[in-house]
């Protein structure tokens, strides 16, 4: 089976931490298929003068990343404005590259990893070459993004043109069936997974030492992008209400709200009990999970958050909001506590309960470890086989 996977958010040597979950899935799919990875890179005049995009110039046309050969063709994009045109720009810019690729490898199926612009832009290639298509809907940000009228209408009309849709949670599947009219037989739920070599239970004292943390304290850990939908302001408010001087909060990540969160810590008077270590790579973050007593994800909406699976695999219980695919990952109180989004009072109570409860760590570890990328890849390949049969 010859597969072309297309994803505009894929890790590269300049930005190695974007789209890790896509890379991990495809790394295992590639072991059982002939997979060609296409990770398009945006391009526009004067790009080097826009800090957010300047580094993209350094990405080559082809590179090897974690054992995968990755092509980086360029596509035209207007930053910030005219987003409803991104799909058309994407499809038209990349069609010559895809046509040349088809002449070389005669692929069987095109595997898209975001609905927009990857999938919508790429449907024109599928029609031209008569190829089957699969698209993955990865998070509620996709559904909310489509609230913009032009893009939403475009997706509503065209999502049914894909041969199969993979949703990473039951919540997303329900939304696709309810709001986008996709036939139930053409939607599969395949959650994200973890690399069990990278995420595992380790000695807590050793983990604390590796992270430079104290053994006489308890730690609440959150790993998140610092953006509005992650609900980190509610976590800070809840932490303030805990009033546990022997407990510190560690928030790993970065994003547009970092300065807001730092200022909020000072305003609340909790800055001396909160750490912001920044972005920590996949190869180093296992010890941080293991050093924690409770993991917290206070998101306002979600898809299938890998950080929860990673935490569980490291035997750390979870306190999280009852949104998106999170209830799939925390089916009962043996593994964590779920609260309503945006309620800092309820979150504070749950965090206190999580810190005080005597958890069955082995049971948590076994449950989290069942979400392996090997199993995910097998399920994805079965979808491909079904589409091609």
mmCIF file of C-alpha atoms in Angstrom:
data_model
loop_
_atom_site.group_PDB
_atom_site.id
_atom_site.type_symbol
_atom_site.label_atom_id
_atom_site.label_comp_id
_atom_site.label_asym_id
_atom_site.label_seq_id
_atom_site.Cartn_x
_atom_site.Cartn_y
_atom_site.Cartn_z
ATOM 1 C CA UNK A 1 0.000 0.000 0.000
ATOM 2 C CA UNK A 2 1.434 3.372 -1.079
ATOM 3 C CA UNK A 3 0.312 6.265 1.113
ATOM 4 C CA UNK A 4 0.937 9.993 0.775
ATOM 5 C CA UNK A 5 0.385 11.774 4.091
ATOM 6 C CA UNK A 6 -0.111 15.543 3.982
ATOM 7 C CA UNK A 7 0.162 17.819 7.011
ATOM 8 C CA UNK A 8 1.099 21.504 7.198
ATOM 9 C CA UNK A 9 1.751 21.196 10.963
ATOM 10 C CA UNK A 10 4.575 18.676 11.117
ATOM 11 C CA UNK A 11 7.817 18.901 13.117
ATOM 12 C CA UNK A 12 10.992 20.014 11.370
ATOM 13 C CA UNK A 13 14.512 20.979 12.399
ATOM 14 C CA UNK A 14 13.519 24.622 12.982
ATOM 15 C CA UNK A 15 10.261 23.908 14.833
ATOM 16 C CA UNK A 16 10.728 20.380 16.251
ATOM 17 C CA UNK A 17 7.818 20.519 18.722
ATOM 18 C CA UNK A 18 4.857 21.199 16.423
ATOM 19 C CA UNK A 19 2.619 18.328 15.365
ATOM 20 C CA UNK A 20 4.481 15.700 17.404
ATOM 21 C CA UNK A 21 1.319 13.552 17.592
ATOM 22 C CA UNK A 22 1.108 13.448 13.782
ATOM 23 C CA UNK A 23 4.748 12.439 13.459
ATOM 24 C CA UNK A 24 4.429 9.698 16.074
ATOM 25 C CA UNK A 25 1.400 8.144 14.385
ATOM 26 C CA UNK A 26 2.984 8.227 10.942
ATOM 27 C CA UNK A 27 6.290 6.834 12.186
ATOM 28 C CA UNK A 28 4.461 3.606 13.029
ATOM 29 C CA UNK A 29 2.195 3.661 9.966
ATOM 30 C CA UNK A 30 5.371 3.879 7.858
ATOM 31 C CA UNK A 31 6.601 0.569 9.291
ATOM 32 C CA UNK A 32 3.748 -1.274 7.551
ATOM 33 C CA UNK A 33 3.141 0.827 4.422
ATOM 34 C CA UNK A 34 5.116 2.667 1.760
ATOM 35 C CA UNK A 35 4.569 6.131 3.205
ATOM 36 C CA UNK A 36 5.628 9.436 1.678
ATOM 37 C CA UNK A 37 5.408 12.433 4.018
ATOM 38 C CA UNK A 38 4.533 15.840 2.581
ATOM 39 C CA UNK A 39 4.711 18.722 5.072
ATOM 40 C CA UNK A 40 4.041 21.933 3.112
ATOM 41 C CA UNK A 41 5.608 25.182 4.302
ATOM 42 C CA UNK A 42 3.913 28.584 3.816
ATOM 43 C CA UNK A 43 5.626 31.228 1.742
ATOM 44 C CA UNK A 44 4.868 34.841 0.880
ATOM 45 C CA UNK A 45 6.784 37.983 -0.150
ATOM 46 C CA UNK A 46 8.806 39.657 2.622
ATOM 47 C CA UNK A 47 8.363 36.606 4.861
ATOM 48 C CA UNK A 48 11.795 37.135 6.405
ATOM 49 C CA UNK A 49 10.544 40.380 7.954
ATOM 50 C CA UNK A 50 7.709 38.666 9.852
ATOM 51 C CA UNK A 51 9.238 37.142 13.031
ATOM 52 C CA UNK A 52 6.664 34.368 13.333
ATOM 53 C CA UNK A 53 7.498 33.022 9.876
ATOM 54 C CA UNK A 54 11.114 34.102 9.347
ATOM 55 C CA UNK A 55 12.560 30.751 10.443
ATOM 56 C CA UNK A 56 10.618 28.868 7.763
ATOM 57 C CA UNK A 57 13.087 30.098 5.147
ATOM 58 C CA UNK A 58 15.698 27.803 6.693
ATOM 59 C CA UNK A 59 13.660 24.638 6.121
ATOM 60 C CA UNK A 60 14.959 22.674 3.146
ATOM 61 C CA UNK A 61 12.885 21.126 0.382
ATOM 62 C CA UNK A 62 13.575 17.660 1.779
ATOM 63 C CA UNK A 63 14.842 16.408 5.128
ATOM 64 C CA UNK A 64 14.966 13.352 7.341
ATOM 65 C CA UNK A 65 13.156 13.704 10.662
ATOM 66 C CA UNK A 66 13.030 10.893 13.221
ATOM 67 C CA UNK A 67 13.460 8.242 10.543
ATOM 68 C CA UNK A 68 10.903 9.713 8.129
ATOM 69 C CA UNK A 69 11.812 11.301 4.814
ATOM 70 C CA UNK A 70 9.836 14.539 4.658
ATOM 71 C CA UNK A 71 9.183 16.782 1.652
ATOM 72 C CA UNK A 72 8.599 20.497 2.278
ATOM 73 C CA UNK A 73 7.058 22.047 -0.853
ATOM 74 C CA UNK A 74 6.045 25.701 -0.570
ATOM 75 C CA UNK A 75 2.529 27.085 -0.788
ATOM 76 C CA UNK A 76 1.379 30.683 -1.023
ATOM 77 C CA UNK A 77 -0.380 32.134 2.001
ATOM 78 C CA UNK A 78 -1.411 35.604 3.152
ATOM 79 C CA UNK A 79 -0.676 35.807 6.889
ATOM 80 C CA UNK A 80 -3.589 36.776 9.146
ATOM 81 C CA UNK A 81 -5.960 37.875 6.374
ATOM 82 C CA UNK A 82 -8.192 36.119 3.790
ATOM 83 C CA UNK A 83 -8.041 32.779 5.622
ATOM 84 C CA UNK A 84 -11.019 31.580 3.578
ATOM 85 C CA UNK A 85 -8.648 31.535 0.586
ATOM 86 C CA UNK A 86 -6.008 29.356 2.252
ATOM 87 C CA UNK A 87 -7.564 26.138 0.958
ATOM 88 C CA UNK A 88 -7.504 27.351 -2.635
ATOM 89 C CA UNK A 89 -3.968 28.738 -2.340
ATOM 90 C CA UNK A 90 -2.849 25.481 -0.730
ATOM 91 C CA UNK A 91 -4.362 23.266 -3.404
ATOM 92 C CA UNK A 92 -3.211 25.318 -6.389
ATOM 93 C CA UNK A 93 0.314 25.940 -5.090
ATOM 94 C CA UNK A 94 0.998 22.294 -4.300
ATOM 95 C CA UNK A 95 -0.713 20.588 -7.250
ATOM 96 C CA UNK A 96 2.410 20.570 -9.484
ATOM 97 C CA UNK A 97 4.418 18.943 -6.691
ATOM 98 C CA UNK A 98 1.727 16.310 -6.051
ATOM 99 C CA UNK A 99 1.437 15.592 -9.779
ATOM 100 C CA UNK A 100 5.185 15.032 -10.016
ATOM 101 C CA UNK A 101 5.035 12.832 -6.918
ATOM 102 C CA UNK A 102 2.230 10.763 -8.437
ATOM 103 C CA UNK A 103 4.270 10.246 -11.608
ATOM 104 C CA UNK A 104 7.101 8.893 -9.451
ATOM 105 C CA UNK A 105 5.345 6.603 -6.971
ATOM 106 C CA UNK A 106 1.746 6.008 -8.178
ATOM 107 C CA UNK A 107 0.320 6.266 -4.663
ATOM 108 C CA UNK A 108 -2.966 4.603 -3.677
ATOM 109 C CA UNK A 109 -4.392 6.940 -1.053
ATOM 110 C CA UNK A 110 -3.977 10.493 0.274
ATOM 111 C CA UNK A 111 -4.007 10.822 4.062
ATOM 112 C CA UNK A 112 -4.764 14.368 5.308
ATOM 113 C CA UNK A 113 -4.105 15.384 8.907
ATOM 114 C CA UNK A 114 -6.123 18.587 9.172
ATOM 115 C CA UNK A 115 -9.415 19.347 7.492
ATOM 116 C CA UNK A 116 -8.322 22.885 6.615
ATOM 117 C CA UNK A 117 -6.322 23.765 4.638
ATOM 118 C CA UNK A 118 -4.798 20.301 4.057
ATOM 119 C CA UNK A 119 -7.943 18.343 3.270
ATOM 120 C CA UNK A 120 -10.085 20.975 1.582
ATOM 121 C CA UNK A 121 -7.146 22.195 -0.492
ATOM 122 C CA UNK A 122 -6.083 18.670 -1.391
ATOM 123 C CA UNK A 123 -9.432 17.342 -2.592
ATOM 124 C CA UNK A 124 -8.654 18.753 -6.035
ATOM 125 C CA UNK A 125 -5.613 16.476 -6.290
ATOM 126 C CA UNK A 126 -7.670 13.451 -5.294
ATOM 127 C CA UNK A 127 -10.228 14.198 -8.004
ATOM 128 C CA UNK A 128 -7.553 14.803 -10.618
ATOM 129 C CA UNK A 129 -5.719 11.547 -9.935
ATOM 130 C CA UNK A 130 -8.759 9.486 -8.947
ATOM 131 C CA UNK A 131 -7.340 8.630 -5.521
ATOM 132 C CA UNK A 132 -9.059 7.688 -2.274
ATOM 133 C CA UNK A 133 -8.881 10.115 0.648
ATOM 134 C CA UNK A 134 -8.864 9.919 4.440
ATOM 135 C CA UNK A 135 -8.888 13.002 6.673
ATOM 136 C CA UNK A 136 -8.334 13.221 10.426
ATOM 137 C CA UNK A 137 -10.262 15.696 12.566
ATOM 138 C CA UNK A 138 -7.929 16.281 15.479
ATOM 139 C CA UNK A 139 -9.540 18.628 17.917
ATOM 140 C CA UNK A 140 -12.402 20.879 18.833
ATOM 141 C CA UNK A 141 -10.347 23.771 17.541
ATOM 142 C CA UNK A 142 -11.270 22.442 14.107
ATOM 143 C CA UNK A 143 -14.993 22.602 14.850
ATOM 144 C CA UNK A 144 -14.725 26.064 16.426
ATOM 145 C CA UNK A 145 -12.517 27.312 13.602
ATOM 146 C CA UNK A 146 -15.282 26.451 11.197
ATOM 147 C CA UNK A 147 -17.604 28.831 13.038
ATOM 148 C CA UNK A 148 -16.213 31.462 10.683
ATOM 149 C CA UNK A 149 -19.053 31.461 8.205
ATOM 150 C CA UNK A 150 -17.246 31.140 4.863
ATOM 151 C CA UNK A 151 -14.905 28.396 6.028
ATOM 152 C CA UNK A 152 -17.657 26.566 7.918
ATOM 153 C CA UNK A 153 -19.904 26.533 4.859
ATOM 154 C CA UNK A 154 -17.015 25.365 2.700
ATOM 155 C CA UNK A 155 -16.246 22.496 5.061
ATOM 156 C CA UNK A 156 -19.920 21.608 5.528
ATOM 157 C CA UNK A 157 -20.318 21.223 1.770
ATOM 158 C CA UNK A 158 -17.105 19.311 1.157
ATOM 159 C CA UNK A 159 -16.368 17.152 4.194
ATOM 160 C CA UNK A 160 -18.633 14.453 2.788
ATOM 161 C CA UNK A 161 -16.371 14.222 -0.293
ATOM 162 C CA UNK A 162 -13.688 12.411 1.708
ATOM 163 C CA UNK A 163 -13.884 8.634 1.534
ATOM 164 C CA UNK A 164 -13.386 8.332 5.289
ATOM 165 C CA UNK A 165 -13.030 10.604 8.315
ATOM 166 C CA UNK A 166 -11.024 9.721 11.424
ATOM 167 C CA UNK A 167 -12.048 11.499 14.638
ATOM 168 C CA UNK A 168 -9.731 11.362 17.646
ATOM 169 C CA UNK A 169 -12.608 11.223 20.150
ATOM 170 C CA UNK A 170 -16.236 10.180 20.429
ATOM 171 C CA UNK A 171 -17.134 13.801 21.119
ATOM 172 C CA UNK A 172 -15.704 14.853 17.761
ATOM 173 C CA UNK A 173 -17.459 11.989 16.002
ATOM 174 C CA UNK A 174 -20.783 13.098 17.500
ATOM 175 C CA UNK A 175 -20.183 16.656 16.270
ATOM 176 C CA UNK A 176 -19.342 15.433 12.770
ATOM 177 C CA UNK A 177 -22.517 13.349 12.612
ATOM 178 C CA UNK A 178 -24.722 16.054 14.122
ATOM 179 C CA UNK A 179 -23.446 19.215 12.459
ATOM 180 C CA UNK A 180 -21.702 18.066 9.294
ATOM 181 C CA UNK A 181 -23.982 15.296 8.089
ATOM 182 C CA UNK A 182 -21.279 12.654 7.659
ATOM 183 C CA UNK A 183 -22.571 9.097 7.351
ATOM 184 C CA UNK A 184 -21.833 7.091 10.487
ATOM 185 C CA UNK A 185 -20.213 4.265 8.514
ATOM 186 C CA UNK A 186 -17.649 6.711 7.140
ATOM 187 C CA UNK A 187 -16.393 7.934 10.512
ATOM 188 C CA UNK A 188 -14.009 6.018 12.773
ATOM 189 C CA UNK A 189 -12.807 6.982 16.243
ATOM 190 C CA UNK A 190 -9.071 6.447 16.672
ATOM 191 C CA UNK A 191 -7.533 8.257 19.660
ATOM 192 C CA UNK A 192 -3.973 9.446 19.896
ATOM 193 C CA UNK A 193 -1.302 7.292 21.480
ATOM 194 C CA UNK A 194 2.016 7.398 23.264
ATOM 195 C CA UNK A 195 5.522 6.081 22.759
ATOM 196 C CA UNK A 196 5.904 3.666 25.674
ATOM 197 C CA UNK A 197 9.681 3.978 25.417
ATOM 198 C CA UNK A 198 9.421 7.698 26.232
ATOM 199 C CA UNK A 199 6.545 7.690 28.733
ATOM 200 C CA UNK A 200 6.713 5.254 31.622
ATOM 201 C CA UNK A 201 6.621 5.069 35.414
ATOM 202 C CA UNK A 202 9.936 5.832 37.102
ATOM 203 C CA UNK A 203 11.185 6.279 40.654
ATOM 204 C CA UNK A 204 9.649 9.457 42.047
ATOM 205 C CA UNK A 205 12.685 10.535 44.053
ATOM 206 C CA UNK A 206 14.893 10.142 40.996
ATOM 207 C CA UNK A 207 12.381 12.138 38.936
ATOM 208 C CA UNK A 208 12.393 14.948 41.507
ATOM 209 C CA UNK A 209 16.191 15.030 41.428
ATOM 210 C CA UNK A 210 16.282 15.172 37.623
ATOM 211 C CA UNK A 211 13.863 18.115 37.644
ATOM 212 C CA UNK A 212 15.620 19.925 40.479
ATOM 213 C CA UNK A 213 12.528 19.743 42.684
ATOM 214 C CA UNK A 214 12.227 19.333 46.448
ATOM 215 C CA UNK A 215 11.223 16.044 48.057
ATOM 216 C CA UNK A 216 9.310 17.733 50.888
ATOM 217 C CA UNK A 217 6.746 19.331 48.570
ATOM 218 C CA UNK A 218 3.841 18.145 46.453
ATOM 219 C CA UNK A 219 3.500 19.231 42.842
ATOM 220 C CA UNK A 220 0.598 19.881 40.498
ATOM 221 C CA UNK A 221 1.733 19.718 36.868
ATOM 222 C CA UNK A 222 0.122 21.134 33.741
ATOM 223 C CA UNK A 223 1.556 20.822 30.228
ATOM 224 C CA UNK A 224 -0.207 23.106 27.807
ATOM 225 C CA UNK A 225 -0.101 25.773 25.168
ATOM 226 C CA UNK A 226 -0.632 29.139 26.840
ATOM 227 C CA UNK A 227 -3.791 30.069 24.965
ATOM 228 C CA UNK A 228 -7.362 30.949 25.895
ATOM 229 C CA UNK A 229 -8.953 27.572 25.213
ATOM 230 C CA UNK A 230 -6.609 25.831 27.677
ATOM 231 C CA UNK A 231 -8.256 27.549 30.662
ATOM 232 C CA UNK A 232 -5.022 28.183 32.553
ATOM 233 C CA UNK A 233 -6.432 31.320 34.201
ATOM 234 C CA UNK A 234 -8.954 29.070 35.960
ATOM 235 C CA UNK A 235 -6.123 26.825 37.132
ATOM 236 C CA UNK A 236 -4.331 29.804 38.687
ATOM 237 C CA UNK A 237 -7.525 30.887 40.455
ATOM 238 C CA UNK A 238 -8.096 27.341 41.719
ATOM 239 C CA UNK A 239 -4.509 27.081 42.922
ATOM 240 C CA UNK A 240 -4.899 30.333 44.850
ATOM 241 C CA UNK A 241 -7.977 28.859 46.567
ATOM 242 C CA UNK A 242 -6.106 25.689 47.567
ATOM 243 C CA UNK A 243 -4.033 27.578 50.152
ATOM 244 C CA UNK A 244 -1.619 24.629 50.417
ATOM 245 C CA UNK A 245 1.800 26.086 51.170
ATOM 246 C CA UNK A 246 3.433 22.675 50.808
ATOM 247 C CA UNK A 247 2.195 22.351 47.198
ATOM 248 C CA UNK A 248 3.679 24.057 44.130
ATOM 249 C CA UNK A 249 2.252 24.397 40.619
ATOM 250 C CA UNK A 250 4.377 23.743 37.526
ATOM 251 C CA UNK A 251 3.075 24.844 34.117
ATOM 252 C CA UNK A 252 5.173 23.628 31.176
ATOM 253 C CA UNK A 253 4.708 25.232 27.766
ATOM 254 C CA UNK A 254 4.554 28.591 26.050
ATOM 255 C CA UNK A 255 2.161 30.683 24.026
ATOM 256 C CA UNK A 256 0.530 34.068 23.521
ATOM 257 C CA UNK A 257 -0.866 34.317 27.067
ATOM 258 C CA UNK A 258 2.420 33.788 28.903
ATOM 259 C CA UNK A 259 2.820 37.400 30.050
ATOM 260 C CA UNK A 260 -0.843 37.494 31.089
ATOM 261 C CA UNK A 261 -0.404 34.367 33.215
ATOM 262 C CA UNK A 262 2.819 35.618 34.804
ATOM 263 C CA UNK A 263 1.155 38.938 35.677
ATOM 264 C CA UNK A 264 -1.866 37.089 37.045
ATOM 265 C CA UNK A 265 0.380 35.051 39.370
ATOM 266 C CA UNK A 266 1.800 38.286 40.774
ATOM 267 C CA UNK A 267 -1.662 39.811 41.199
ATOM 268 C CA UNK A 268 -2.875 36.712 43.061
ATOM 269 C CA UNK A 269 0.241 36.640 45.227
ATOM 270 C CA UNK A 270 1.190 33.085 44.233
ATOM 271 C CA UNK A 271 4.236 33.781 42.059
ATOM 272 C CA UNK A 272 6.629 32.208 44.597
ATOM 273 C CA UNK A 273 4.779 28.857 44.369
ATOM 274 C CA UNK A 274 4.536 28.593 40.581
ATOM 275 C CA UNK A 275 7.180 27.547 38.064
ATOM 276 C CA UNK A 276 7.184 28.170 34.298
ATOM 277 C CA UNK A 277 10.019 25.953 32.960
ATOM 278 C CA UNK A 278 9.159 26.786 29.331
ATOM 279 C CA UNK A 279 8.908 24.221 26.541
ATOM 280 C CA UNK A 280 10.416 20.836 27.398
ATOM 281 C CA UNK A 281 11.019 18.300 24.647
ATOM 282 C CA UNK A 282 9.419 14.859 24.460
ATOM 283 C CA UNK A 283 12.699 13.157 25.316
ATOM 284 C CA UNK A 284 12.996 15.020 28.644
ATOM 285 C CA UNK A 285 9.450 15.528 29.888
ATOM 286 C CA UNK A 286 8.867 12.026 31.310
ATOM 287 C CA UNK A 287 10.696 12.906 34.535
ATOM 288 C CA UNK A 288 8.443 15.969 35.030
ATOM 289 C CA UNK A 289 5.319 13.825 34.817
ATOM 290 C CA UNK A 290 6.790 11.361 37.304
ATOM 291 C CA UNK A 291 7.735 14.148 39.704
ATOM 292 C CA UNK A 292 4.114 15.320 39.862
ATOM 293 C CA UNK A 293 1.487 14.190 42.353
ATOM 294 C CA UNK A 294 -1.422 15.301 40.165
ATOM 295 C CA UNK A 295 -1.668 16.365 36.531
ATOM 296 C CA UNK A 296 -4.190 19.077 35.624
ATOM 297 C CA UNK A 297 -5.682 20.064 32.268
ATOM 298 C CA UNK A 298 -8.372 22.762 32.746
ATOM 299 C CA UNK A 299 -9.275 23.160 29.055
ATOM 300 C CA UNK A 300 -12.454 24.877 27.901
ATOM 301 C CA UNK A 301 -12.566 22.544 24.890
ATOM 302 C CA UNK A 302 -10.368 19.716 23.628
ATOM 303 C CA UNK A 303 -9.867 16.969 21.093
ATOM 304 C CA UNK A 304 -7.868 13.986 22.357
ATOM 305 C CA UNK A 305 -5.138 15.545 24.517
ATOM 306 C CA UNK A 306 -1.936 13.511 24.421
ATOM 307 C CA UNK A 307 -0.768 15.032 27.690
ATOM 308 C CA UNK A 308 -3.439 13.114 29.591
ATOM 309 C CA UNK A 309 -2.387 9.799 28.053
ATOM 310 C CA UNK A 310 1.253 10.623 28.801
ATOM 311 C CA UNK A 311 0.436 11.437 32.413
ATOM 312 C CA UNK A 312 -1.527 8.215 32.899
ATOM 313 C CA UNK A 313 1.273 6.131 31.365
ATOM 314 C CA UNK A 314 3.600 7.688 33.951
ATOM 315 C CA UNK A 315 1.090 6.584 36.663
ATOM 316 C CA UNK A 316 0.042 10.144 37.546
ATOM 317 C CA UNK A 317 -3.690 10.763 38.235
ATOM 318 C CA UNK A 318 -5.468 13.503 36.312
ATOM 319 C CA UNK A 319 -7.752 16.366 37.278
ATOM 320 C CA UNK A 320 -9.317 17.750 34.108
ATOM 321 C CA UNK A 321 -12.417 19.288 32.614
ATOM 322 C CA UNK A 322 -15.284 17.209 31.268
ATOM 323 C CA UNK A 323 -14.919 18.359 27.651
ATOM 324 C CA UNK A 324 -14.075 16.903 24.240
ATOM 325 C CA UNK A 325 -12.333 13.547 24.305
ATOM 326 C CA UNK A 326 -11.211 13.820 27.935
ATOM 327 C CA UNK A 327 -14.072 11.631 29.305
ATOM 328 C CA UNK A 328 -12.910 8.876 26.913
ATOM 329 C CA UNK A 329 -9.491 8.971 28.591
ATOM 330 C CA UNK A 330 -10.761 9.317 32.188
ATOM 331 C CA UNK A 331 -13.749 6.917 32.211
ATOM 332 C CA UNK A 332 -13.999 6.727 36.013
ATOM 333 C CA UNK A 333 -12.474 8.026 39.244
ATOM 334 C CA UNK A 334 -9.821 5.295 39.338
ATOM 335 C CA UNK A 335 -7.771 7.428 36.955
ATOM 336 C CA UNK A 336 -8.757 10.984 37.761
ATOM 337 C CA UNK A 337 -11.421 13.541 38.557
ATOM 338 C CA UNK A 338 -13.459 15.490 35.995
ATOM 339 C CA UNK A 339 -14.956 18.938 36.607
ATOM 340 C CA UNK A 340 -16.993 21.432 34.618
ATOM 341 C CA UNK A 341 -14.954 23.889 32.516
ATOM 342 C CA UNK A 342 -14.455 27.422 33.797
ATOM 343 C CA UNK A 343 -15.345 26.615 37.424
ATOM 344 C CA UNK A 344 -12.297 27.427 39.568
ATOM 345 C CA UNK A 345 -14.123 26.541 42.803
ATOM 346 C CA UNK A 346 -14.910 23.015 41.633
ATOM 347 C CA UNK A 347 -11.401 22.696 40.201
ATOM 348 C CA UNK A 348 -9.839 23.667 43.545
ATOM 349 C CA UNK A 349 -11.915 21.028 45.361
ATOM 350 C CA UNK A 350 -10.913 18.376 42.800
ATOM 351 C CA UNK A 351 -7.226 19.278 43.046
ATOM 352 C CA UNK A 352 -7.333 18.982 46.828
ATOM 353 C CA UNK A 353 -9.054 15.585 46.522
ATOM 354 C CA UNK A 354 -6.496 14.468 43.963
ATOM 355 C CA UNK A 355 -3.606 15.439 46.221
ATOM 356 C CA UNK A 356 -5.111 13.711 49.270
ATOM 357 C CA UNK A 357 -6.359 10.488 47.650
ATOM 358 C CA UNK A 358 -4.321 7.281 47.818
ATOM 359 C CA UNK A 359 -4.239 6.274 44.134
ATOM 360 C CA UNK A 360 -3.568 2.827 42.657
ATOM 361 C CA UNK A 361 -0.548 3.929 40.615
ATOM 362 C CA UNK A 362 -0.064 0.560 38.928
ATOM 363 C CA UNK A 363 -3.660 0.538 37.712
ATOM 364 C CA UNK A 364 -3.246 4.062 36.313
ATOM 365 C CA UNK A 365 0.000 3.097 34.581
ATOM 366 C CA UNK A 366 -1.517 -0.013 32.978
ATOM 367 C CA UNK A 367 -4.516 1.951 31.731
ATOM 368 C CA UNK A 368 -2.433 4.749 30.198
ATOM 369 C CA UNK A 369 0.043 2.365 28.590
ATOM 370 C CA UNK A 370 -2.658 0.661 26.532
ATOM 371 C CA UNK A 371 -2.759 3.716 24.237
ATOM 372 C CA UNK A 372 0.267 2.789 22.139
ATOM 373 C CA UNK A 373 1.120 4.283 18.762
ATOM 374 C CA UNK A 374 1.563 0.739 17.423
ATOM 375 C CA UNK A 375 -2.114 -0.006 18.086
ATOM 376 C CA UNK A 376 -3.155 3.375 16.690
ATOM 377 C CA UNK A 377 -1.187 2.721 13.492
ATOM 378 C CA UNK A 378 -2.816 -0.699 13.044
ATOM 379 C CA UNK A 379 -6.270 0.876 13.323
ATOM 380 C CA UNK A 380 -5.373 3.596 10.814
ATOM 381 C CA UNK A 381 -4.030 1.037 8.349
ATOM 382 C CA UNK A 382 -7.255 -0.961 8.689
ATOM 383 C CA UNK A 383 -9.167 2.203 7.726
ATOM 384 C CA UNK A 384 -6.937 2.568 4.654
ATOM 385 C CA UNK A 385 -7.570 -1.060 3.691
ATOM 386 C CA UNK A 386 -11.308 -0.599 4.081
ATOM 387 C CA UNK A 387 -11.302 2.502 1.891
ATOM 388 C CA UNK A 388 -9.274 0.772 -0.823
ATOM 389 C CA UNK A 389 -11.302 -2.469 -0.804
#
